[in-house]
Amino acid sequence: MIPAQFDYARANTLDEALNLLAQNDEAKILAGGHSLIPAMKLRLAMPPLLVDIARIKDLSYITEDAGQIRIGAMTTHYQIESSDLLKTICPLLPQCAGHIGDVQVRNKGTIGGSVAHADPAGDWPAAMIALNAEMIIASKSGERSVKADDFFLDLMTTAIEAGEILREIRVSKPAGRTGQSYVKMHHPASGFAVVGVAANLSLTSDGKCERASIGITGVAAKAFRPNGVESALTGAALNEETIASAATHAADGIEINGDLFALVAMSD
Ligand SMILES: Cc1cc2nc3c(=O)[nH]c(=O)nc-3n(C[C@H](O)[C@H](O)[C@H](O)COP(=O)(O)OP(=O)(O)OC[C@H]3O[C@@H](n4cnc5c(N)ncnc54)[C@H](O)[C@@H]3O)c2cc1C
Protein backbone atom coordinates (compact mmCIF):
# COMPACT_ATOMS: atom_id res chain seq x y z
CA MET A 1 0.00 0.00 0.00
CA ILE A 2 2.97 2.32 -0.45
CA PRO A 3 3.38 3.96 -3.87
CA ALA A 4 6.60 3.72 -5.83
CA GLN A 5 8.76 6.85 -5.64
CA PHE A 6 7.59 9.76 -7.78
CA ASP A 7 8.24 13.44 -8.35
CA TYR A 8 5.48 15.97 -7.73
CA ALA A 9 4.88 19.35 -9.37
CA ARG A 10 1.98 21.74 -8.83
CA ALA A 11 0.79 23.73 -11.82
CA ASN A 12 -0.94 27.08 -11.37
CA THR A 13 -2.03 27.48 -14.99
CA LEU A 14 -2.97 25.16 -17.84
CA ASP A 15 0.14 26.24 -19.79
CA GLU A 16 2.34 25.41 -16.81
CA ALA A 17 0.71 21.96 -16.57
CA LEU A 18 1.23 21.31 -20.29
CA ASN A 19 4.91 22.37 -20.01
CA LEU A 20 5.42 20.03 -17.05
CA LEU A 21 3.73 17.14 -18.88
CA ALA A 22 5.98 17.71 -21.88
CA GLN A 23 9.01 16.97 -19.67
CA ASN A 24 8.11 13.31 -19.29
CA ASP A 25 5.93 11.07 -21.49
CA GLU A 26 5.06 8.93 -18.45
CA ALA A 27 3.93 11.87 -16.29
CA LYS A 28 0.36 11.78 -15.02
CA ILE A 29 -2.12 14.48 -14.16
CA LEU A 30 -3.31 14.51 -10.54
CA ALA A 31 -6.88 15.86 -10.29
CA GLY A 32 -9.01 14.73 -7.31
CA GLY A 33 -6.66 11.78 -6.74
CA HIS A 34 -9.53 9.45 -5.86
CA SER A 35 -8.70 6.93 -8.57
CA LEU A 36 -5.03 7.64 -9.24
CA ILE A 37 -3.75 7.55 -5.65
CA PRO A 38 -5.39 4.16 -4.84
CA ALA A 39 -3.97 2.79 -8.11
CA MET A 40 -0.50 4.10 -7.15
CA LYS A 41 -0.76 2.59 -3.68
CA LEU A 42 -1.50 -0.77 -5.27
CA ARG A 43 1.35 -0.11 -7.73
CA LEU A 44 -1.05 -0.56 -10.62
CA ALA A 45 0.18 2.89 -11.67
CA MET A 46 3.77 4.03 -11.13
CA PRO A 47 4.10 7.43 -12.79
CA PRO A 48 7.54 9.02 -12.33
CA LEU A 49 5.98 12.51 -12.16
CA LEU A 50 2.61 13.78 -10.92
CA VAL A 51 1.41 17.11 -12.29
CA ASP A 52 -1.15 18.46 -9.82
CA ILE A 53 -3.83 20.59 -11.53
CA ALA A 54 -6.10 20.95 -8.49
CA ARG A 55 -5.15 24.62 -7.96
CA ILE A 56 -5.93 25.73 -11.52
CA LYS A 57 -9.07 27.74 -10.81
CA ASP A 58 -9.81 28.27 -14.54
CA LEU A 59 -10.60 24.56 -14.91
CA SER A 60 -13.56 24.54 -12.53
CA TYR A 61 -16.81 26.02 -13.89
CA ILE A 62 -20.28 25.28 -15.20
CA THR A 63 -21.67 27.69 -17.81
CA GLU A 64 -24.35 27.79 -20.49
CA ASP A 65 -24.21 30.00 -23.52
CA ALA A 66 -26.14 29.86 -26.80
CA GLY A 67 -27.39 26.35 -26.11
CA GLN A 68 -23.97 24.99 -25.17
CA ILE A 69 -23.21 23.72 -21.66
CA ARG A 70 -19.52 23.88 -20.72
CA ILE A 71 -18.06 22.11 -17.72
CA GLY A 72 -14.43 22.56 -16.71
CA ALA A 73 -12.52 19.32 -16.20
CA MET A 74 -11.75 20.11 -12.53
CA THR A 75 -15.43 20.62 -11.64
CA THR A 76 -16.23 18.23 -8.82
CA HIS A 77 -19.04 15.68 -8.85
CA TYR A 78 -20.63 17.67 -5.98
CA GLN A 79 -20.56 20.96 -7.90
CA ILE A 80 -22.44 19.23 -10.72
CA GLU A 81 -24.85 17.43 -8.39
CA SER A 82 -25.78 20.72 -6.69
CA SER A 83 -25.88 22.97 -9.78
CA ASP A 84 -29.29 24.65 -10.04
CA LEU A 85 -28.50 25.57 -13.65
CA LEU A 86 -27.91 21.94 -14.61
CA LYS A 87 -30.91 20.69 -12.64
CA THR A 88 -33.01 22.99 -14.84
CA ILE A 89 -31.43 22.53 -18.27
CA CYS A 90 -29.77 19.10 -18.22
CA PRO A 91 -30.93 17.05 -15.19
CA LEU A 92 -29.07 13.91 -16.30
CA LEU A 93 -25.78 15.51 -15.23
CA PRO A 94 -26.68 16.24 -11.56
CA GLN A 95 -28.59 12.97 -11.35
CA CYS A 96 -25.56 10.98 -12.51
CA ALA A 97 -23.21 12.91 -10.19
CA GLY A 98 -25.43 12.07 -7.20
CA HIS A 99 -24.88 8.35 -7.80
CA ILE A 100 -21.09 8.56 -7.47
CA GLY A 101 -19.49 7.18 -4.29
CA ASP A 102 -20.18 9.07 -1.07
CA VAL A 103 -20.06 12.74 -0.06
CA GLN A 104 -16.28 12.73 0.41
CA VAL A 105 -15.70 11.21 -3.03
CA ARG A 106 -18.12 13.64 -4.67
CA ASN A 107 -16.45 16.62 -2.96
CA LYS A 108 -13.00 15.73 -4.22
CA GLY A 109 -13.45 13.67 -7.39
CA THR A 110 -13.75 15.55 -10.69
CA ILE A 111 -15.68 14.94 -13.88
CA GLY A 112 -12.46 15.31 -15.89
CA GLY A 113 -10.62 12.76 -13.73
CA SER A 114 -13.50 10.31 -14.00
CA VAL A 115 -13.86 10.65 -17.74
CA ALA A 116 -10.08 10.43 -18.29
CA HIS A 117 -9.84 7.39 -15.99
CA ALA A 118 -12.59 5.57 -17.96
CA ASP A 119 -13.28 3.00 -15.25
CA PRO A 120 -15.49 0.30 -16.82
CA ALA A 121 -17.90 0.72 -13.88
CA GLY A 122 -17.63 4.52 -13.67
CA ASP A 123 -20.85 6.51 -13.98
CA TRP A 124 -19.83 9.50 -16.13
CA PRO A 125 -18.93 7.59 -19.31
CA ALA A 126 -22.55 6.38 -19.71
CA ALA A 127 -23.87 9.94 -19.31
CA MET A 128 -21.24 11.32 -21.70
CA ILE A 129 -22.36 8.88 -24.42
CA ALA A 130 -26.08 9.51 -23.85
CA LEU A 131 -25.53 13.28 -24.04
CA ASN A 132 -23.24 13.06 -27.09
CA ALA A 133 -20.71 15.08 -25.10
CA GLU A 134 -17.63 16.60 -26.69
CA MET A 135 -14.29 16.37 -24.89
CA ILE A 136 -12.03 19.37 -25.40
CA ILE A 137 -8.44 18.19 -25.11
CA ALA A 138 -5.55 20.65 -24.79
CA SER A 139 -1.90 20.17 -25.67
CA LYS A 140 1.07 22.42 -26.34
CA SER A 141 0.11 22.48 -30.02
CA GLY A 142 -3.49 23.64 -29.42
CA GLU A 143 -6.85 22.00 -28.79
CA ARG A 144 -8.92 19.26 -30.35
CA SER A 145 -12.43 18.02 -29.76
CA VAL A 146 -13.38 14.35 -29.49
CA LYS A 147 -16.96 13.06 -29.40
CA ALA A 148 -17.82 10.71 -26.51
CA ASP A 149 -18.45 7.87 -29.00
CA ASP A 150 -14.80 8.12 -30.14
CA PHE A 151 -13.32 8.98 -26.74
CA PHE A 152 -13.73 5.75 -24.74
CA LEU A 153 -11.47 3.29 -26.53
CA ASP A 154 -11.08 0.32 -24.18
CA LEU A 155 -10.68 -0.64 -20.52
CA MET A 156 -9.36 2.53 -18.83
CA THR A 157 -8.17 3.77 -22.19
CA THR A 158 -9.32 6.99 -23.83
CA ALA A 159 -8.35 9.15 -26.79
CA ILE A 160 -6.22 11.38 -24.51
CA GLU A 161 -2.56 11.06 -25.56
CA ALA A 162 0.71 11.72 -23.74
CA GLY A 163 1.19 15.45 -23.19
CA GLU A 164 -2.55 16.18 -23.39
CA ILE A 165 -5.01 17.40 -20.75
CA LEU A 166 -8.78 17.12 -20.86
CA ARG A 167 -9.76 20.76 -20.38
CA GLU A 168 -13.54 20.93 -20.84
CA ILE A 169 -16.66 18.88 -21.47
CA ARG A 170 -19.34 20.31 -23.76
CA VAL A 171 -22.94 19.20 -23.97
CA SER A 172 -25.71 20.66 -26.13
CA LYS A 173 -28.59 21.97 -24.06
CA PRO A 174 -31.50 19.56 -24.59
CA ALA A 175 -34.27 21.08 -26.70
CA GLY A 176 -37.95 20.28 -27.26
CA ARG A 177 -39.71 17.51 -25.38
CA THR A 178 -36.66 15.80 -23.95
CA GLY A 179 -36.58 13.41 -21.02
CA GLN A 180 -33.41 12.20 -19.29
CA SER A 181 -32.60 9.69 -16.60
CA TYR A 182 -29.69 7.81 -15.04
CA VAL A 183 -30.51 4.53 -13.32
CA LYS A 184 -27.84 2.51 -11.55
CA MET A 185 -27.61 -0.81 -9.80
CA HIS A 186 -24.97 -0.11 -7.14
CA HIS A 187 -22.51 -2.81 -6.17
CA PRO A 188 -23.24 -3.32 -2.45
CA ALA A 189 -19.57 -3.26 -1.45
CA SER A 190 -17.91 -0.70 -3.73
CA GLY A 191 -20.91 1.43 -4.72
CA PHE A 192 -19.67 1.36 -8.33
CA ALA A 193 -22.10 0.40 -11.11
CA VAL A 194 -22.91 -3.26 -11.59
CA VAL A 195 -24.85 -1.66 -14.41
CA GLY A 196 -25.72 1.97 -15.05
CA VAL A 197 -27.92 3.27 -17.85
CA ALA A 198 -28.13 6.89 -18.98
CA ALA A 199 -31.01 7.77 -21.29
CA ASN A 200 -31.65 10.98 -23.21
CA LEU A 201 -34.85 10.75 -25.26
CA SER A 202 -36.87 13.28 -27.20
CA LEU A 203 -40.52 12.93 -28.16
CA THR A 204 -42.55 14.13 -31.14
CA SER A 205 -45.68 16.19 -30.51
CA ASP A 206 -47.77 13.01 -30.73
CA GLY A 207 -45.70 11.30 -28.05
CA LYS A 208 -43.54 9.01 -30.19
CA CYS A 209 -39.84 8.65 -29.61
CA GLU A 210 -38.12 11.03 -32.04
CA ARG A 211 -34.55 10.35 -30.94
CA ALA A 212 -33.04 8.00 -28.36
CA SER A 213 -29.48 8.36 -27.11
CA ILE A 214 -28.37 5.87 -24.48
CA GLY A 215 -25.13 4.96 -22.69
CA ILE A 216 -24.50 1.83 -20.61
CA THR A 217 -21.69 1.33 -18.10
CA GLY A 218 -20.57 -1.49 -15.79
CA VAL A 219 -21.30 -4.28 -18.25
CA ALA A 220 -18.29 -4.39 -20.56
CA ALA A 221 -14.66 -3.27 -20.73
CA LYS A 222 -15.86 0.24 -21.58
CA ALA A 223 -19.12 2.16 -21.57
CA PHE A 224 -21.03 1.74 -24.84
CA ARG A 225 -23.99 2.90 -26.89
CA PRO A 226 -26.63 0.14 -27.32
CA ASN A 227 -27.45 0.82 -30.98
CA GLY A 228 -30.12 -1.90 -31.12
CA VAL A 229 -32.07 -0.33 -28.24
CA GLU A 230 -31.88 3.13 -29.80
CA SER A 231 -33.11 1.85 -33.19
CA ALA A 232 -35.97 -0.10 -31.60
CA LEU A 233 -37.13 2.96 -29.63
CA THR A 234 -36.86 5.51 -32.43
CA GLY A 235 -40.28 6.07 -33.99
CA ALA A 236 -42.05 3.88 -31.43
CA ALA A 237 -44.84 4.93 -29.09
CA LEU A 238 -43.22 4.63 -25.68
CA ASN A 239 -44.98 2.21 -23.37
CA GLU A 240 -43.92 -0.66 -21.12
CA GLU A 241 -44.14 -3.17 -23.95
CA THR A 242 -42.04 -1.25 -26.51
CA ILE A 243 -39.47 -0.29 -23.88
CA ALA A 244 -39.16 -3.88 -22.56
CA SER A 245 -38.85 -5.19 -26.12
CA ALA A 246 -36.18 -2.58 -27.01
CA ALA A 247 -34.26 -3.39 -23.81
CA THR A 248 -33.71 -6.98 -24.96
CA HIS A 249 -31.15 -5.53 -27.41
CA ALA A 250 -29.09 -3.85 -24.64
CA ALA A 251 -26.13 -6.23 -24.88
CA ASP A 252 -26.31 -7.08 -28.60
CA GLY A 253 -22.76 -7.66 -29.85
CA ILE A 254 -21.24 -6.85 -26.45
CA GLU A 255 -18.77 -9.05 -24.59
CA ILE A 256 -20.16 -8.93 -21.05
CA ASN A 257 -17.78 -8.76 -18.07
CA GLY A 258 -17.99 -11.56 -15.52
CA ASP A 259 -19.30 -10.31 -12.17
CA LEU A 260 -19.52 -12.53 -9.13
CA PHE A 261 -22.10 -10.30 -7.41
CA ALA A 262 -24.37 -10.06 -10.46
CA LEU A 263 -24.37 -13.83 -10.90
CA VAL A 264 -25.31 -14.34 -7.24
CA ALA A 265 -27.99 -11.60 -7.40
CA MET A 266 -29.52 -13.12 -10.53
CA SER A 267 -29.65 -16.63 -9.11
CA ASP A 268 -31.38 -15.49 -5.87
C1 LIG B 1 -14.44 5.13 -2.21
C2 LIG B 1 -14.64 5.52 -3.65
C3 LIG B 1 -15.86 5.30 -4.25
C4 LIG B 1 -16.06 5.65 -5.59
N1 LIG B 1 -17.27 5.41 -6.16
C5 LIG B 1 -17.46 5.74 -7.46
C6 LIG B 1 -18.72 5.50 -8.09
O1 LIG B 1 -19.68 4.99 -7.50
N2 LIG B 1 -18.83 5.84 -9.41
C7 LIG B 1 -17.81 6.42 -10.11
O2 LIG B 1 -17.97 6.73 -11.31
N3 LIG B 1 -16.62 6.68 -9.54
C8 LIG B 1 -16.43 6.34 -8.23
N4 LIG B 1 -15.21 6.62 -7.65
C9 LIG B 1 -14.14 7.25 -8.45
C10 LIG B 1 -14.26 8.76 -8.31
O3 LIG B 1 -15.38 9.20 -9.04
C11 LIG B 1 -13.01 9.49 -8.83
O4 LIG B 1 -13.17 10.79 -8.41
C12 LIG B 1 -12.80 9.52 -10.32
O5 LIG B 1 -12.81 8.27 -10.92
C13 LIG B 1 -11.47 10.12 -10.68
O6 LIG B 1 -11.53 11.49 -10.54
P1 LIG B 1 -10.35 12.26 -9.82
O7 LIG B 1 -10.62 13.70 -10.02
O8 LIG B 1 -10.21 11.78 -8.44
O9 LIG B 1 -9.10 11.86 -10.76
P2 LIG B 1 -7.64 11.31 -10.40
O10 LIG B 1 -7.73 10.13 -9.51
O11 LIG B 1 -6.78 12.44 -9.94
O12 LIG B 1 -7.17 10.89 -11.86
C14 LIG B 1 -7.70 9.74 -12.50
C15 LIG B 1 -6.97 9.52 -13.83
O13 LIG B 1 -7.33 10.52 -14.77
C16 LIG B 1 -6.19 11.29 -15.18
N5 LIG B 1 -6.67 12.68 -15.25
C17 LIG B 1 -7.32 13.35 -14.26
N6 LIG B 1 -7.72 14.55 -14.71
C18 LIG B 1 -7.31 14.64 -16.00
C19 LIG B 1 -7.43 15.65 -17.00
N7 LIG B 1 -8.08 16.80 -16.77
N8 LIG B 1 -6.87 15.41 -18.21
C20 LIG B 1 -6.23 14.24 -18.47
N9 LIG B 1 -6.09 13.25 -17.55
C21 LIG B 1 -6.63 13.45 -16.34
C22 LIG B 1 -5.14 11.04 -14.11
O14 LIG B 1 -3.83 11.20 -14.62
C23 LIG B 1 -5.45 9.60 -13.73
O15 LIG B 1 -4.88 8.72 -14.67
C24 LIG B 1 -14.99 6.26 -6.33
C25 LIG B 1 -13.75 6.50 -5.70
C26 LIG B 1 -13.57 6.14 -4.37
C27 LIG B 1 -12.23 6.42 -3.73
mmCIF file with all atom_site columns, C-alpha atoms and ligand atoms in Angstrom, residues 28-36 53 73 77 99-101 105 109-110 112-114 116-117 122-123 160 165-166 184 191-192, ligand 1:
data_model
loop_
_atom_site.group_PDB
_atom_site.id
_atom_site.type_symbol
_atom_site.label_atom_id
_atom_site.label_alt_id
_atom_site.label_comp_id
_atom_site.label_asym_id
_atom_site.label_entity_id
_atom_site.label_seq_id
_atom_site.pdbx_PDB_ins_code
_atom_site.Cartn_x
_atom_site.Cartn_y
_atom_site.Cartn_z
_atom_site.occupancy
_atom_site.B_iso_or_equiv
_atom_site.pdbx_formal_charge
_atom_site.auth_seq_id
_atom_site.auth_comp_id
_atom_site.auth_asym_id
_atom_site.auth_atom_id
_atom_site.pdbx_PDB_model_num
ATOM   1  C CA  . LYS A 1 28  ? 0.361   11.776 -15.017 1.00 0.00 ? 28  LYS A CA  1
ATOM   2  C CA  . ILE A 1 29  ? -2.118  14.478 -14.165 1.00 0.00 ? 29  ILE A CA  1
ATOM   3  C CA  . LEU A 1 30  ? -3.312  14.513 -10.541 1.00 0.00 ? 30  LEU A CA  1
ATOM   4  C CA  . ALA A 1 31  ? -6.881  15.861 -10.287 1.00 0.00 ? 31  ALA A CA  1
ATOM   5  C CA  . GLY A 1 32  ? -9.007  14.729 -7.310  1.00 0.00 ? 32  GLY A CA  1
ATOM   6  C CA  . GLY A 1 33  ? -6.655  11.784 -6.740  1.00 0.00 ? 33  GLY A CA  1
ATOM   7  C CA  . HIS A 1 34  ? -9.534  9.453  -5.862  1.00 0.00 ? 34  HIS A CA  1
ATOM   8  C CA  . SER A 1 35  ? -8.699  6.928  -8.569  1.00 0.00 ? 35  SER A CA  1
ATOM   9  C CA  . LEU A 1 36  ? -5.028  7.644  -9.243  1.00 0.00 ? 36  LEU A CA  1
ATOM   10 C CA  . ILE A 1 53  ? -3.826  20.589 -11.528 1.00 0.00 ? 53  ILE A CA  1
ATOM   11 C CA  . ALA A 1 73  ? -12.516 19.316 -16.199 1.00 0.00 ? 73  ALA A CA  1
ATOM   12 C CA  . HIS A 1 77  ? -19.043 15.685 -8.846  1.00 0.00 ? 77  HIS A CA  1
ATOM   13 C CA  . HIS A 1 99  ? -24.884 8.350  -7.797  1.00 0.00 ? 99  HIS A CA  1
ATOM   14 C CA  . ILE A 1 100 ? -21.093 8.564  -7.465  1.00 0.00 ? 100 ILE A CA  1
ATOM   15 C CA  . GLY A 1 101 ? -19.492 7.184  -4.290  1.00 0.00 ? 101 GLY A CA  1
ATOM   16 C CA  . VAL A 1 105 ? -15.705 11.209 -3.030  1.00 0.00 ? 105 VAL A CA  1
ATOM   17 C CA  . GLY A 1 109 ? -13.452 13.669 -7.394  1.00 0.00 ? 109 GLY A CA  1
ATOM   18 C CA  . THR A 1 110 ? -13.749 15.553 -10.687 1.00 0.00 ? 110 THR A CA  1
ATOM   19 C CA  . GLY A 1 112 ? -12.457 15.314 -15.887 1.00 0.00 ? 112 GLY A CA  1
ATOM   20 C CA  . GLY A 1 113 ? -10.623 12.760 -13.732 1.00 0.00 ? 113 GLY A CA  1
ATOM   21 C CA  . SER A 1 114 ? -13.502 10.308 -13.996 1.00 0.00 ? 114 SER A CA  1
ATOM   22 C CA  . ALA A 1 116 ? -10.079 10.429 -18.289 1.00 0.00 ? 116 ALA A CA  1
ATOM   23 C CA  . HIS A 1 117 ? -9.839  7.393  -15.990 1.00 0.00 ? 117 HIS A CA  1
ATOM   24 C CA  . GLY A 1 122 ? -17.627 4.521  -13.669 1.00 0.00 ? 122 GLY A CA  1
ATOM   25 C CA  . ASP A 1 123 ? -20.852 6.509  -13.984 1.00 0.00 ? 123 ASP A CA  1
ATOM   26 C CA  . ILE A 1 160 ? -6.216  11.375 -24.508 1.00 0.00 ? 160 ILE A CA  1
ATOM   27 C CA  . ILE A 1 165 ? -5.013  17.404 -20.754 1.00 0.00 ? 165 ILE A CA  1
ATOM   28 C CA  . LEU A 1 166 ? -8.784  17.117 -20.857 1.00 0.00 ? 166 LEU A CA  1
ATOM   29 C CA  . LYS A 1 184 ? -27.840 2.507  -11.547 1.00 0.00 ? 184 LYS A CA  1
ATOM   30 C CA  . GLY A 1 191 ? -20.906 1.428  -4.724  1.00 0.00 ? 191 GLY A CA  1
ATOM   31 C CA  . PHE A 1 192 ? -19.675 1.362  -8.333  1.00 0.00 ? 192 PHE A CA  1
HETATM 32 C C1  . LIG B 2 .   ? -14.443 5.131  -2.206  1.00 0.00 ? 1   LIG B C1  1
HETATM 33 C C2  . LIG B 2 .   ? -14.637 5.521  -3.650  1.00 0.00 ? 1   LIG B C2  1
HETATM 34 C C3  . LIG B 2 .   ? -15.865 5.300  -4.250  1.00 0.00 ? 1   LIG B C3  1
HETATM 35 C C4  . LIG B 2 .   ? -16.056 5.648  -5.586  1.00 0.00 ? 1   LIG B C4  1
HETATM 36 N N1  . LIG B 2 .   ? -17.270 5.411  -6.165  1.00 0.00 ? 1   LIG B N1  1
HETATM 37 C C5  . LIG B 2 .   ? -17.464 5.735  -7.460  1.00 0.00 ? 1   LIG B C5  1
HETATM 38 C C6  . LIG B 2 .   ? -18.716 5.500  -8.093  1.00 0.00 ? 1   LIG B C6  1
HETATM 39 O O1  . LIG B 2 .   ? -19.683 4.995  -7.498  1.00 0.00 ? 1   LIG B O1  1
HETATM 40 N N2  . LIG B 2 .   ? -18.826 5.838  -9.412  1.00 0.00 ? 1   LIG B N2  1
HETATM 41 C C7  . LIG B 2 .   ? -17.807 6.417  -10.113 1.00 0.00 ? 1   LIG B C7  1
HETATM 42 O O2  . LIG B 2 .   ? -17.974 6.729  -11.305 1.00 0.00 ? 1   LIG B O2  1
HETATM 43 N N3  . LIG B 2 .   ? -16.621 6.681  -9.539  1.00 0.00 ? 1   LIG B N3  1
HETATM 44 C C8  . LIG B 2 .   ? -16.433 6.344  -8.227  1.00 0.00 ? 1   LIG B C8  1
HETATM 45 N N4  . LIG B 2 .   ? -15.207 6.616  -7.647  1.00 0.00 ? 1   LIG B N4  1
HETATM 46 C C9  . LIG B 2 .   ? -14.144 7.247  -8.452  1.00 0.00 ? 1   LIG B C9  1
HETATM 47 C C10 . LIG B 2 .   ? -14.259 8.755  -8.309  1.00 0.00 ? 1   LIG B C10 1
HETATM 48 O O3  . LIG B 2 .   ? -15.383 9.198  -9.042  1.00 0.00 ? 1   LIG B O3  1
HETATM 49 C C11 . LIG B 2 .   ? -13.014 9.488  -8.828  1.00 0.00 ? 1   LIG B C11 1
HETATM 50 O O4  . LIG B 2 .   ? -13.170 10.791 -8.413  1.00 0.00 ? 1   LIG B O4  1
HETATM 51 C C12 . LIG B 2 .   ? -12.804 9.521  -10.319 1.00 0.00 ? 1   LIG B C12 1
HETATM 52 O O5  . LIG B 2 .   ? -12.812 8.275  -10.923 1.00 0.00 ? 1   LIG B O5  1
HETATM 53 C C13 . LIG B 2 .   ? -11.472 10.119 -10.681 1.00 0.00 ? 1   LIG B C13 1
HETATM 54 O O6  . LIG B 2 .   ? -11.526 11.492 -10.544 1.00 0.00 ? 1   LIG B O6  1
HETATM 55 P P1  . LIG B 2 .   ? -10.349 12.258 -9.818  1.00 0.00 ? 1   LIG B P1  1
HETATM 56 O O7  . LIG B 2 .   ? -10.617 13.704 -10.019 1.00 0.00 ? 1   LIG B O7  1
HETATM 57 O O8  . LIG B 2 .   ? -10.208 11.777 -8.443  1.00 0.00 ? 1   LIG B O8  1
HETATM 58 O O9  . LIG B 2 .   ? -9.100  11.855 -10.756 1.00 0.00 ? 1   LIG B O9  1
HETATM 59 P P2  . LIG B 2 .   ? -7.643  11.312 -10.396 1.00 0.00 ? 1   LIG B P2  1
HETATM 60 O O10 . LIG B 2 .   ? -7.733  10.131 -9.506  1.00 0.00 ? 1   LIG B O10 1
HETATM 61 O O11 . LIG B 2 .   ? -6.782  12.440 -9.940  1.00 0.00 ? 1   LIG B O11 1
HETATM 62 O O12 . LIG B 2 .   ? -7.174  10.888 -11.865 1.00 0.00 ? 1   LIG B O12 1
HETATM 63 C C14 . LIG B 2 .   ? -7.700  9.737  -12.496 1.00 0.00 ? 1   LIG B C14 1
HETATM 64 C C15 . LIG B 2 .   ? -6.969  9.525  -13.832 1.00 0.00 ? 1   LIG B C15 1
HETATM 65 O O13 . LIG B 2 .   ? -7.335  10.515 -14.774 1.00 0.00 ? 1   LIG B O13 1
HETATM 66 C C16 . LIG B 2 .   ? -6.189  11.291 -15.177 1.00 0.00 ? 1   LIG B C16 1
HETATM 67 N N5  . LIG B 2 .   ? -6.670  12.679 -15.247 1.00 0.00 ? 1   LIG B N5  1
HETATM 68 C C17 . LIG B 2 .   ? -7.321  13.345 -14.264 1.00 0.00 ? 1   LIG B C17 1
HETATM 69 N N6  . LIG B 2 .   ? -7.718  14.551 -14.710 1.00 0.00 ? 1   LIG B N6  1
HETATM 70 C C18 . LIG B 2 .   ? -7.308  14.636 -15.998 1.00 0.00 ? 1   LIG B C18 1
HETATM 71 C C19 . LIG B 2 .   ? -7.429  15.650 -17.004 1.00 0.00 ? 1   LIG B C19 1
HETATM 72 N N7  . LIG B 2 .   ? -8.083  16.803 -16.773 1.00 0.00 ? 1   LIG B N7  1
HETATM 73 N N8  . LIG B 2 .   ? -6.875  15.408 -18.215 1.00 0.00 ? 1   LIG B N8  1
HETATM 74 C C20 . LIG B 2 .   ? -6.225  14.241 -18.467 1.00 0.00 ? 1   LIG B C20 1
HETATM 75 N N9  . LIG B 2 .   ? -6.093  13.253 -17.555 1.00 0.00 ? 1   LIG B N9  1
HETATM 76 C C21 . LIG B 2 .   ? -6.629  13.449 -16.344 1.00 0.00 ? 1   LIG B C21 1
HETATM 77 C C22 . LIG B 2 .   ? -5.139  11.039 -14.112 1.00 0.00 ? 1   LIG B C22 1
HETATM 78 O O14 . LIG B 2 .   ? -3.827  11.197 -14.619 1.00 0.00 ? 1   LIG B O14 1
HETATM 79 C C23 . LIG B 2 .   ? -5.448  9.601  -13.728 1.00 0.00 ? 1   LIG B C23 1
HETATM 80 O O15 . LIG B 2 .   ? -4.881  8.723  -14.672 1.00 0.00 ? 1   LIG B O15 1
HETATM 81 C C24 . LIG B 2 .   ? -14.988 6.265  -6.327  1.00 0.00 ? 1   LIG B C24 1
HETATM 82 C C25 . LIG B 2 .   ? -13.755 6.502  -5.700  1.00 0.00 ? 1   LIG B C25 1
HETATM 83 C C26 . LIG B 2 .   ? -13.574 6.143  -4.374  1.00 0.00 ? 1   LIG B C26 1
HETATM 84 C C27 . LIG B 2 .   ? -12.232 6.423  -3.728  1.00 0.00 ? 1   LIG B C27 1
#
